[in-house]
PDB file of C-alpha atoms in Angstrom:
ATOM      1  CA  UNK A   1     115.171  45.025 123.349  1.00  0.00           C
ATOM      2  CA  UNK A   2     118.853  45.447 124.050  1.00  0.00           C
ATOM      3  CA  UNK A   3     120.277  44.747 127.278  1.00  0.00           C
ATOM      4  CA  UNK A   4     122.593  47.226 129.111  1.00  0.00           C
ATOM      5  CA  UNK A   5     125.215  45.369 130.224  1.00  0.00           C
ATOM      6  CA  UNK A   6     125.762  46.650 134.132  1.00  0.00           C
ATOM      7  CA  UNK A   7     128.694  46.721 136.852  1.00  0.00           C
ATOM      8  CA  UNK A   8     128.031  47.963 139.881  1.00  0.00           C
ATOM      9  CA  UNK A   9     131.326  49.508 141.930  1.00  0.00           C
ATOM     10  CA  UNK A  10     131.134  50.300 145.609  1.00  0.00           C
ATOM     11  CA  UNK A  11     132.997  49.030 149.024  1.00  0.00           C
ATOM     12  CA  UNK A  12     129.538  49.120 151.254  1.00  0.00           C
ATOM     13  CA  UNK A  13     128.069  45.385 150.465  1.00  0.00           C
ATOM     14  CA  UNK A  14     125.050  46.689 151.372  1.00  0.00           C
ATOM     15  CA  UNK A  15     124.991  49.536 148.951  1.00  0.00           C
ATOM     16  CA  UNK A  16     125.426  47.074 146.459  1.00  0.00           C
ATOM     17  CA  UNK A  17     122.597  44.624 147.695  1.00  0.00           C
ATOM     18  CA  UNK A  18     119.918  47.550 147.745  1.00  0.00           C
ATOM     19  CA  UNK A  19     121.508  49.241 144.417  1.00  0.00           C
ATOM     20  CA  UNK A  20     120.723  45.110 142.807  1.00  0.00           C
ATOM     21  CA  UNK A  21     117.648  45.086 143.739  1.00  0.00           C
ATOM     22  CA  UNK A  22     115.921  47.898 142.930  1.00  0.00           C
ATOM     23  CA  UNK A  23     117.545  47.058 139.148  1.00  0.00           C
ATOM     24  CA  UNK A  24     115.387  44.149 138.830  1.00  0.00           C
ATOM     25  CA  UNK A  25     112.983  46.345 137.703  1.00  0.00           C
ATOM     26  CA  UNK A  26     114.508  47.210 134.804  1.00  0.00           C
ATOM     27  CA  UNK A  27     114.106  44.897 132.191  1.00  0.00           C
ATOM     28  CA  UNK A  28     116.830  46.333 130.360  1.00  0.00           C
ATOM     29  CA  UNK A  29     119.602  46.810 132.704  1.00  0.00           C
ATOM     30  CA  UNK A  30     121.508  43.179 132.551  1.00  0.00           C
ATOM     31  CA  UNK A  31     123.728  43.330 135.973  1.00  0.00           C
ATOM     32  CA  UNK A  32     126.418  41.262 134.894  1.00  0.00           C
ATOM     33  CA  UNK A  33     129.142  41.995 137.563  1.00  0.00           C
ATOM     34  CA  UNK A  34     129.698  43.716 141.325  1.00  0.00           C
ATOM     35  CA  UNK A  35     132.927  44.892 142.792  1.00  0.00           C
ATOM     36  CA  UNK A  36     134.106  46.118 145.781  1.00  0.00           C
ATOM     37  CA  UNK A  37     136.906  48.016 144.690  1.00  0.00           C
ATOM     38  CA  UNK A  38     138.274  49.495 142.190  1.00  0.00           C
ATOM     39  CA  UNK A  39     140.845  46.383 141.804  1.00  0.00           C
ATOM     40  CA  UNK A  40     138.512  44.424 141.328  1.00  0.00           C
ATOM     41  CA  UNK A  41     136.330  46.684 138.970  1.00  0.00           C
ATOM     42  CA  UNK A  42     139.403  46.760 136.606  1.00  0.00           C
ATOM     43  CA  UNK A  43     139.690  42.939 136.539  1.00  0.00           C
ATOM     44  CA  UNK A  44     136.105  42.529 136.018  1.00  0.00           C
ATOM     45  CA  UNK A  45     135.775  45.723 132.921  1.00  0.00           C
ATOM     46  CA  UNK A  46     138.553  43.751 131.536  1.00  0.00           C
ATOM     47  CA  UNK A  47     136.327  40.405 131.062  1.00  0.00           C
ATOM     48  CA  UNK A  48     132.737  41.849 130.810  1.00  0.00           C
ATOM     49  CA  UNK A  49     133.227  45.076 129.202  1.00  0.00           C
ATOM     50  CA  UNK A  50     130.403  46.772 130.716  1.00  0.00           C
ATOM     51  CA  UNK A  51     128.366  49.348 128.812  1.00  0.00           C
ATOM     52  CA  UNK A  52     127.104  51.016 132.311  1.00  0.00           C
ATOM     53  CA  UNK A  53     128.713  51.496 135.516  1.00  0.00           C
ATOM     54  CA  UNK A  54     127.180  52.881 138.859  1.00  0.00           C
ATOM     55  CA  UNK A  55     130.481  53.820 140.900  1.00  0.00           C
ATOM     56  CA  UNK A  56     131.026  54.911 144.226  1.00  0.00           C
ATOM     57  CA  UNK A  57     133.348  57.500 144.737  1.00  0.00           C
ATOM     58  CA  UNK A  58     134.966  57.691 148.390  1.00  0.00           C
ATOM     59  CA  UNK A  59     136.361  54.157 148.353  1.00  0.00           C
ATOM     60  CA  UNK A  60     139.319  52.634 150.626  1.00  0.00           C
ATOM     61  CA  UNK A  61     142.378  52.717 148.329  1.00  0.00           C
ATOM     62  CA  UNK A  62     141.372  54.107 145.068  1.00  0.00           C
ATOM     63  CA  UNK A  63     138.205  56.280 144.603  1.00  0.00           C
ATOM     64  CA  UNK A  64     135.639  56.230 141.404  1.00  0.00           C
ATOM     65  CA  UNK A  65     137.658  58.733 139.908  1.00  0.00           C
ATOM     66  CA  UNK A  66     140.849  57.029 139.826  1.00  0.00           C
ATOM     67  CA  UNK A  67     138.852  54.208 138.259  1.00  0.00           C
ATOM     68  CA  UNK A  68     137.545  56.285 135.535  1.00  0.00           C
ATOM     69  CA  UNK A  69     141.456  57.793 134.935  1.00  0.00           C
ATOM     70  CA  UNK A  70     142.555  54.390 134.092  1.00  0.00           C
ATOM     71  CA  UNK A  71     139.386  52.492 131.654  1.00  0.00           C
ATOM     72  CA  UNK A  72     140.353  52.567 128.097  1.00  0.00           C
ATOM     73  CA  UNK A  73     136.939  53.038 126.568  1.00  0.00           C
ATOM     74  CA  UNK A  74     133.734  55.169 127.460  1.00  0.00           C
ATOM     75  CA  UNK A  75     131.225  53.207 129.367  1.00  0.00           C
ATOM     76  CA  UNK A  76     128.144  55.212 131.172  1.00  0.00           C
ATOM     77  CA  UNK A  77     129.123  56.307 133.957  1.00  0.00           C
ATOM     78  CA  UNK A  78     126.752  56.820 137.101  1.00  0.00           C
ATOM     79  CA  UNK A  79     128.565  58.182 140.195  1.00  0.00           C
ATOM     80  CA  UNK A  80     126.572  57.195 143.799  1.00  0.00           C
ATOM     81  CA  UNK A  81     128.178  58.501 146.265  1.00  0.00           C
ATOM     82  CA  UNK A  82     126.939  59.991 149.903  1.00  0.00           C
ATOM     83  CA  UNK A  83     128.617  63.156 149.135  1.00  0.00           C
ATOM     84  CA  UNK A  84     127.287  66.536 147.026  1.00  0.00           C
ATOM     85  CA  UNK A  85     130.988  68.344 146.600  1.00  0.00           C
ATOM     86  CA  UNK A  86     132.266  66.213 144.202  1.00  0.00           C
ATOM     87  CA  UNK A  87     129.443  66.361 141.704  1.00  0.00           C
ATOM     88  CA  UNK A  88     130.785  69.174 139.330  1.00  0.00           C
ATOM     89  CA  UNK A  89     134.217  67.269 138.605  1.00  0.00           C
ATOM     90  CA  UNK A  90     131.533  63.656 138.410  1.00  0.00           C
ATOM     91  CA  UNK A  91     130.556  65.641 135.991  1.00  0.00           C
ATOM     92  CA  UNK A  92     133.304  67.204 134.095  1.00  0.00           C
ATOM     93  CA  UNK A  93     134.675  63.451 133.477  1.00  0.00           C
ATOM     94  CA  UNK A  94     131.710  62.664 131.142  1.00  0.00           C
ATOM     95  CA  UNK A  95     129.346  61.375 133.745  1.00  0.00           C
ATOM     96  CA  UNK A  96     125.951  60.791 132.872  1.00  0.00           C
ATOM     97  CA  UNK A  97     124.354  61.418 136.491  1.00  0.00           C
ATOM     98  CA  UNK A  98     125.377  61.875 139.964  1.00  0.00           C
ATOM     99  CA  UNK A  99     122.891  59.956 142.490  1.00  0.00           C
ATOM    100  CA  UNK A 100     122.772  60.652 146.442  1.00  0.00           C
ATOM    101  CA  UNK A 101     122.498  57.342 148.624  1.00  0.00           C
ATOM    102  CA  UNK A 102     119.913  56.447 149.817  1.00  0.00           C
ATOM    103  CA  UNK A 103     119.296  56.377 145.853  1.00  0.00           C
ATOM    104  CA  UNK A 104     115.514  56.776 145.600  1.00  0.00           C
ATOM    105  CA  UNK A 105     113.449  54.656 142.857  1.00  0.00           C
ATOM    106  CA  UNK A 106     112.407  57.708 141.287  1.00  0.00           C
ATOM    107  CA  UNK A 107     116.233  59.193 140.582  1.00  0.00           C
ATOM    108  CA  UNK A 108     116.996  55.584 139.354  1.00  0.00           C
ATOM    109  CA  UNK A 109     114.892  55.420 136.996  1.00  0.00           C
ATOM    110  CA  UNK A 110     115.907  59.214 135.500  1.00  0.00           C
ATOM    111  CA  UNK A 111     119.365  58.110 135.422  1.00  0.00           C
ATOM    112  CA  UNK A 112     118.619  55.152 133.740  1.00  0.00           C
ATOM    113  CA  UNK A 113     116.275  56.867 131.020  1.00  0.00           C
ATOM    114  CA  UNK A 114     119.468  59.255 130.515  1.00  0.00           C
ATOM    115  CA  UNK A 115     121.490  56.068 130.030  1.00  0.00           C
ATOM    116  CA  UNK A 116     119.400  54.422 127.845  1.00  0.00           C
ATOM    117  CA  UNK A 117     119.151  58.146 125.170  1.00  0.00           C
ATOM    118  CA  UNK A 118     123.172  57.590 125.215  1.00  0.00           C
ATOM    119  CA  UNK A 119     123.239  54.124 124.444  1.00  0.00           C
ATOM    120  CA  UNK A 120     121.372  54.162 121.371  1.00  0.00           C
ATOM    121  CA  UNK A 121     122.635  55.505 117.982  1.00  0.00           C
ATOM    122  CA  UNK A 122     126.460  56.487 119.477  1.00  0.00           C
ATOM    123  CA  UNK A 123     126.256  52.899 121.279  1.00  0.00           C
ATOM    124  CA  UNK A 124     129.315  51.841 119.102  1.00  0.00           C
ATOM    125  CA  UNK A 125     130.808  55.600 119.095  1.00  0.00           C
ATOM    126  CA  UNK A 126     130.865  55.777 123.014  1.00  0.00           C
ATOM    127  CA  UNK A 127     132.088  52.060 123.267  1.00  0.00           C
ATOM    128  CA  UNK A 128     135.331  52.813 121.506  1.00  0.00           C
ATOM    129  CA  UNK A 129     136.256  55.994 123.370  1.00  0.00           C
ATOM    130  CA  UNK A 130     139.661  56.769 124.529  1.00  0.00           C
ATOM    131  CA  UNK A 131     140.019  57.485 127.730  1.00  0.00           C
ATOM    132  CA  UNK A 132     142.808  60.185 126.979  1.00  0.00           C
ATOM    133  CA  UNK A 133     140.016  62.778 126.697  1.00  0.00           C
ATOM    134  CA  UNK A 134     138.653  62.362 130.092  1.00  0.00           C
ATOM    135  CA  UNK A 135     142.245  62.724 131.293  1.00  0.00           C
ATOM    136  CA  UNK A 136     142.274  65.904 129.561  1.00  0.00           C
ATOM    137  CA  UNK A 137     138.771  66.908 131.071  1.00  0.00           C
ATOM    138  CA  UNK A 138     140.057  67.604 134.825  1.00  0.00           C
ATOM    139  CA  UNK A 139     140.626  63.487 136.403  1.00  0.00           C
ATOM    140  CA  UNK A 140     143.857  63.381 136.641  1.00  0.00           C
ATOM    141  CA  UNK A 141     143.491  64.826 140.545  1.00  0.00           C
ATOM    142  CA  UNK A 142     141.035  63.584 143.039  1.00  0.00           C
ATOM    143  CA  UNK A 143     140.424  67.349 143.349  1.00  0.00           C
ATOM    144  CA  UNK A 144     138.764  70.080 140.979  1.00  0.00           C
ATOM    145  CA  UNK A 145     140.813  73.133 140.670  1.00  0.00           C
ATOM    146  CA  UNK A 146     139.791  76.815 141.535  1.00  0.00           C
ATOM    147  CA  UNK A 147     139.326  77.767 138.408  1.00  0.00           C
ATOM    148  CA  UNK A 148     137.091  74.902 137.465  1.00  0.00           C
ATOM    149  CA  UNK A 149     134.585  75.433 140.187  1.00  0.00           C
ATOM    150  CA  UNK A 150     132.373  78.171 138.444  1.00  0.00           C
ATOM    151  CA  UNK A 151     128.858  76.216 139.192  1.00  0.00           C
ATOM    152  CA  UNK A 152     127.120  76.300 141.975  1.00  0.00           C
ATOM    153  CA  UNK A 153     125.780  72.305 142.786  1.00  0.00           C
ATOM    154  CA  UNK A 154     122.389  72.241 143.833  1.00  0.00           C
ATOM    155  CA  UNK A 155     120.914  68.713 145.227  1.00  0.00           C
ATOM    156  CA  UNK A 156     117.531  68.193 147.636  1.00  0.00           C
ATOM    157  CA  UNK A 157     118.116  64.149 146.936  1.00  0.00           C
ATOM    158  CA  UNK A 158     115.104  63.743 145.458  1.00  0.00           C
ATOM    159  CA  UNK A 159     115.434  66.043 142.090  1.00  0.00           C
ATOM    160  CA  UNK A 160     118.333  65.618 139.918  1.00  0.00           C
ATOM    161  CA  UNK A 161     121.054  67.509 140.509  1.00  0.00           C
ATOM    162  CA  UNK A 162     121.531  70.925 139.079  1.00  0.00           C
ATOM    163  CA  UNK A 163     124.371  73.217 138.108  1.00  0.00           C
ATOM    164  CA  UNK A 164     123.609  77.099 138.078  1.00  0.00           C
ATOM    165  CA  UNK A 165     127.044  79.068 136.987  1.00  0.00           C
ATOM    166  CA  UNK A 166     128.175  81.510 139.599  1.00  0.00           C
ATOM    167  CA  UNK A 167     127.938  84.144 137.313  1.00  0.00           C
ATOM    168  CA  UNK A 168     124.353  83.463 136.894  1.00  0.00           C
ATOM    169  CA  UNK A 169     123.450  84.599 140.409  1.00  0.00           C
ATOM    170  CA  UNK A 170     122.564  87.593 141.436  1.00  0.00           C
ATOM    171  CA  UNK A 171     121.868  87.126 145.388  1.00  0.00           C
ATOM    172  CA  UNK A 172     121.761  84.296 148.018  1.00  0.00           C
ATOM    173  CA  UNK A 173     120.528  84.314 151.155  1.00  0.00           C
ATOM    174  CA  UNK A 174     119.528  82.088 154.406  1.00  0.00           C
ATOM    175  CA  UNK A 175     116.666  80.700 155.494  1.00  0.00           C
ATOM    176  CA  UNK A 176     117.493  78.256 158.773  1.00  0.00           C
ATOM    177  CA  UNK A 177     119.561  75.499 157.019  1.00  0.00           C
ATOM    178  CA  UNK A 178     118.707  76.241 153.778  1.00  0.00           C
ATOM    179  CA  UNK A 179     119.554  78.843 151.250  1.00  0.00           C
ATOM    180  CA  UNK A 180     117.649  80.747 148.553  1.00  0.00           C
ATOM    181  CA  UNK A 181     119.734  80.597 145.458  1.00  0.00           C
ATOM    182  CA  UNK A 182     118.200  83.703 143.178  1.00  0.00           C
ATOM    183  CA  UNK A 183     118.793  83.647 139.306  1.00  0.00           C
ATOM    184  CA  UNK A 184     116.893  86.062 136.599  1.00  0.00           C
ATOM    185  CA  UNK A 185     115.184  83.529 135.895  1.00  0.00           C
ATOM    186  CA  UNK A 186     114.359  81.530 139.063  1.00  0.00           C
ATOM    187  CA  UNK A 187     115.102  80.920 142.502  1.00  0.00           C
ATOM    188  CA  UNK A 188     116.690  77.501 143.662  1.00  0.00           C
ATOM    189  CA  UNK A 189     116.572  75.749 147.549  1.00  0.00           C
ATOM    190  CA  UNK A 190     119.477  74.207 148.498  1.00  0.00           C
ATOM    191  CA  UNK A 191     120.477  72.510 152.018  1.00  0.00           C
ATOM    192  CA  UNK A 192     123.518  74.129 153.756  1.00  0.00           C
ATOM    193  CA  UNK A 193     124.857  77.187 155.816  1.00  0.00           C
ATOM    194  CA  UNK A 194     125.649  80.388 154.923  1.00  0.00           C
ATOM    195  CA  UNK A 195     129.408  80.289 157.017  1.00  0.00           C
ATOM    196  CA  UNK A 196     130.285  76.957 154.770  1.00  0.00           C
ATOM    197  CA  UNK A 197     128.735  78.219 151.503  1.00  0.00           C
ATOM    198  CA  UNK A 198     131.191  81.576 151.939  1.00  0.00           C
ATOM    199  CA  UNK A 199     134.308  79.907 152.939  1.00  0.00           C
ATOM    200  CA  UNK A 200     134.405  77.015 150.666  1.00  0.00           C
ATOM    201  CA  UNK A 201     132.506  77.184 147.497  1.00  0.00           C
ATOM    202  CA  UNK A 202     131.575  80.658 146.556  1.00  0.00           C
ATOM    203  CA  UNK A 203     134.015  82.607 144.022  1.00  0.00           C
ATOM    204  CA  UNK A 204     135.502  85.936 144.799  1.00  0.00           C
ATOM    205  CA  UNK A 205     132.801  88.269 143.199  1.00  0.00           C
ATOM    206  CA  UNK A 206     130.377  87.590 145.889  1.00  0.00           C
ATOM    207  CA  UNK A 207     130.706  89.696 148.865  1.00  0.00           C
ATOM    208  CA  UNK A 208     128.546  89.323 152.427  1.00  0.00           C
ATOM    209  CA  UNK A 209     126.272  92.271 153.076  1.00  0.00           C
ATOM    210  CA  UNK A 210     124.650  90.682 156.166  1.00  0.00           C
ATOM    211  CA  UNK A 211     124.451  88.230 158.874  1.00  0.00           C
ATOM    212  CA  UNK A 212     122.081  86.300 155.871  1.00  0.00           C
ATOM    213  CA  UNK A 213     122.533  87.106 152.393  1.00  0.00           C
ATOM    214  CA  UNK A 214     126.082  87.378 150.032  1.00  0.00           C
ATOM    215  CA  UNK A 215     125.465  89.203 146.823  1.00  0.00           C
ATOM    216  CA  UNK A 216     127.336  89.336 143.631  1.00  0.00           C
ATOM    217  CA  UNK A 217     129.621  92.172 143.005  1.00  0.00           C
ATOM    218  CA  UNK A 218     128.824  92.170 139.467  1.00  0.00           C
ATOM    219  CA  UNK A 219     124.694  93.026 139.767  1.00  0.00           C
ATOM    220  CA  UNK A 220     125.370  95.913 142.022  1.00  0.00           C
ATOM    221  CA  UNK A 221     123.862  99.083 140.254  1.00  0.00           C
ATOM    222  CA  UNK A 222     124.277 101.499 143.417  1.00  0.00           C
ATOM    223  CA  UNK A 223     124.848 101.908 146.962  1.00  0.00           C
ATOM    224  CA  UNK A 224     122.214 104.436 149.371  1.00  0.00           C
ATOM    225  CA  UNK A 225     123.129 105.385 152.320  1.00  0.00           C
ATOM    226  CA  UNK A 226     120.966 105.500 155.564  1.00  0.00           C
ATOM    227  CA  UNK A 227     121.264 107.027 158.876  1.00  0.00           C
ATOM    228  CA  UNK A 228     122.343 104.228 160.867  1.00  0.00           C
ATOM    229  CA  UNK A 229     125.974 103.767 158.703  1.00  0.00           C
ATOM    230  CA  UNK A 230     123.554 101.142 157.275  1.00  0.00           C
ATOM    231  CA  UNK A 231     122.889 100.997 153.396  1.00  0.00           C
ATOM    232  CA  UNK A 232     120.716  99.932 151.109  1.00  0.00           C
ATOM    233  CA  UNK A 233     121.896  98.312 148.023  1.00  0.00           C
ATOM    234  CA  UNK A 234     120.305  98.091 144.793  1.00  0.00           C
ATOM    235  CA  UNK A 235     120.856  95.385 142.445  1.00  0.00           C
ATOM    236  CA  UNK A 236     120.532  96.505 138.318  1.00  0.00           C
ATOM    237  CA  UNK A 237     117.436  94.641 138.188  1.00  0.00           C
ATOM    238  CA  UNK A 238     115.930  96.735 140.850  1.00  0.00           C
ATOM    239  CA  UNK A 239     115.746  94.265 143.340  1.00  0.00           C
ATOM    240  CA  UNK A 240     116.723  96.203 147.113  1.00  0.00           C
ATOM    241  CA  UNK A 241     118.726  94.611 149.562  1.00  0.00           C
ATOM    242  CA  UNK A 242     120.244  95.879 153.118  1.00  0.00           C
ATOM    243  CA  UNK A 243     123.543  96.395 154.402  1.00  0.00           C
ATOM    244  CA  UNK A 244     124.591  96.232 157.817  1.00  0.00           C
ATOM    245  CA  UNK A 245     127.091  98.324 159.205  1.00  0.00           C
ATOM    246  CA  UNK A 246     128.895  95.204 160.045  1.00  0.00           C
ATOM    247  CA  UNK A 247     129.826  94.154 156.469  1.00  0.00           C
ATOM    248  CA  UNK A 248     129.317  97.993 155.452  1.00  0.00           C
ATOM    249  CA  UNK A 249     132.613  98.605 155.254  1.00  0.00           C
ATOM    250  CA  UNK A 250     134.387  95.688 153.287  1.00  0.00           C
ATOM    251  CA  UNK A 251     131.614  96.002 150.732  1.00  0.00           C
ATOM    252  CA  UNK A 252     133.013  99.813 149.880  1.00  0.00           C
ATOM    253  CA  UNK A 253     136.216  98.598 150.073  1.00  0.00           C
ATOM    254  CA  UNK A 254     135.196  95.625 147.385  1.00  0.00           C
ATOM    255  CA  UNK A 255     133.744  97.650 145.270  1.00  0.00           C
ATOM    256  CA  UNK A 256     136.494 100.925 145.379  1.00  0.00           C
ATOM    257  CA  UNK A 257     138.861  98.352 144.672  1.00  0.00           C
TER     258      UNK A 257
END
């Protein structure tokens, strides 16, 4: 059996501690280092030359990211971090998975099954990496630009995360604090509020027809009116959604151009 050789990155000691010891489970996963920052990650990659790395990303100082900007081959990389918005530029720099504290035993062990598929016949391949590409990928800011947020980042914390493009969705709409995420193909649960989901991820081709539900631009097949200086919209898959008069207006507008 080979041994993943394992460093585990983060400034909460007690992150670390729990992170430890639900590795000891895995019989392949050889922990051979633990750092509090990423200072002292770079002194300790240096000497050990880890072949896995569970970072933390918010971190006093430097974050995971500026770690990952200055290694000078490919280790795995698993980001754990407390925080969902920085999981599409985790994984833009060539991370493997993106786990939510409190990391549950059942995540773990998916990340480390995803681990162990890359570590086997590019072991050598991925161990010799230059770190120039992930440069080129998007790291070299500790934030993604516009026009490389175009998926949507879905997390519950218990199932791993998923990334549905923007121009994938058709409709979203609110349910309490959680949101309906519809797709052709499926519809996806995700924790938030509308108001946040509007002013700071969603893309300019989605437009708010009511107090609950934003629709993409681009599925609109036609507008009917009604007598109330409501409408009713109608998506080109058929599906029928309402219009308020109180986004009414900016929706023509939108869509008149």
């Amino acid at each position: 059996m080979t041994l993943l050789r394992t460093l585990i990155v983060d400034d909460e000691p007690a992150a670390i501690e729990g992170l430890r010891l639900r590795l000891q489970g895995f019989t392949d996963i050889e922990l051979v280092g633990e750092a509090t920052s990423v200072e002292q990650a770079l002194c300790l990659i240096d000497q050990l030359q880890p072949e896995l790395i569970f970072l933390d990303i918010e971190m006093p100082g430097q974050s995971g990211f500026d770690l990952v900007r200055q290694l000078h081959y490919g280790p795995a990389i698993v980001f754990v971090t407390a925080f969902h918005q920085h999981a599409v530029q985790a994984f833009e720099v060539r991370a493997l998975d993106y786990l939510l504290k409190p990391v549950t035993l059942e995540r773990l062990a998916d990340a480390i099954e995803r681990v162990r598929g890359q570590a086997g016949a590019d072991r050598q391949a991925r161990f010799n990496l230059a770190a120039a590409p992930m440069a080129a990928e998007g790291v070299e800011s500790a934030e993604p630009k516009a026009g490389e947020r175009q998926k949507l980042v879905i997390q519950d914390g218990r199932s791993p995360i998923q990334l549905i493009p923007f121009q994938d969705i058709l409709w979203i709409d609110a349910a309490g604090d959680y949101m309906c995420v519809h797709t052709p193909q499926d519809t996806h649960v995700m924790r938030a509020r509308l108001k946040s989901l509007v002013q700071e991820r969603l893309p300019d081709c989605f437009v708010q027809i009511h107090k609950s539900t934003v629709v993409n631009l681009n599925y609109i097949d036609r507008l009917e009116p009604l007598n109330n200086t409501e409408f009713r919209l109608f998506l080109n898959t058929g599906k029928e959604l309402k219009v308020s008069r109180t986004f009414a207006k900016e929706l023509k507008q939108r869509l008149i151009g």
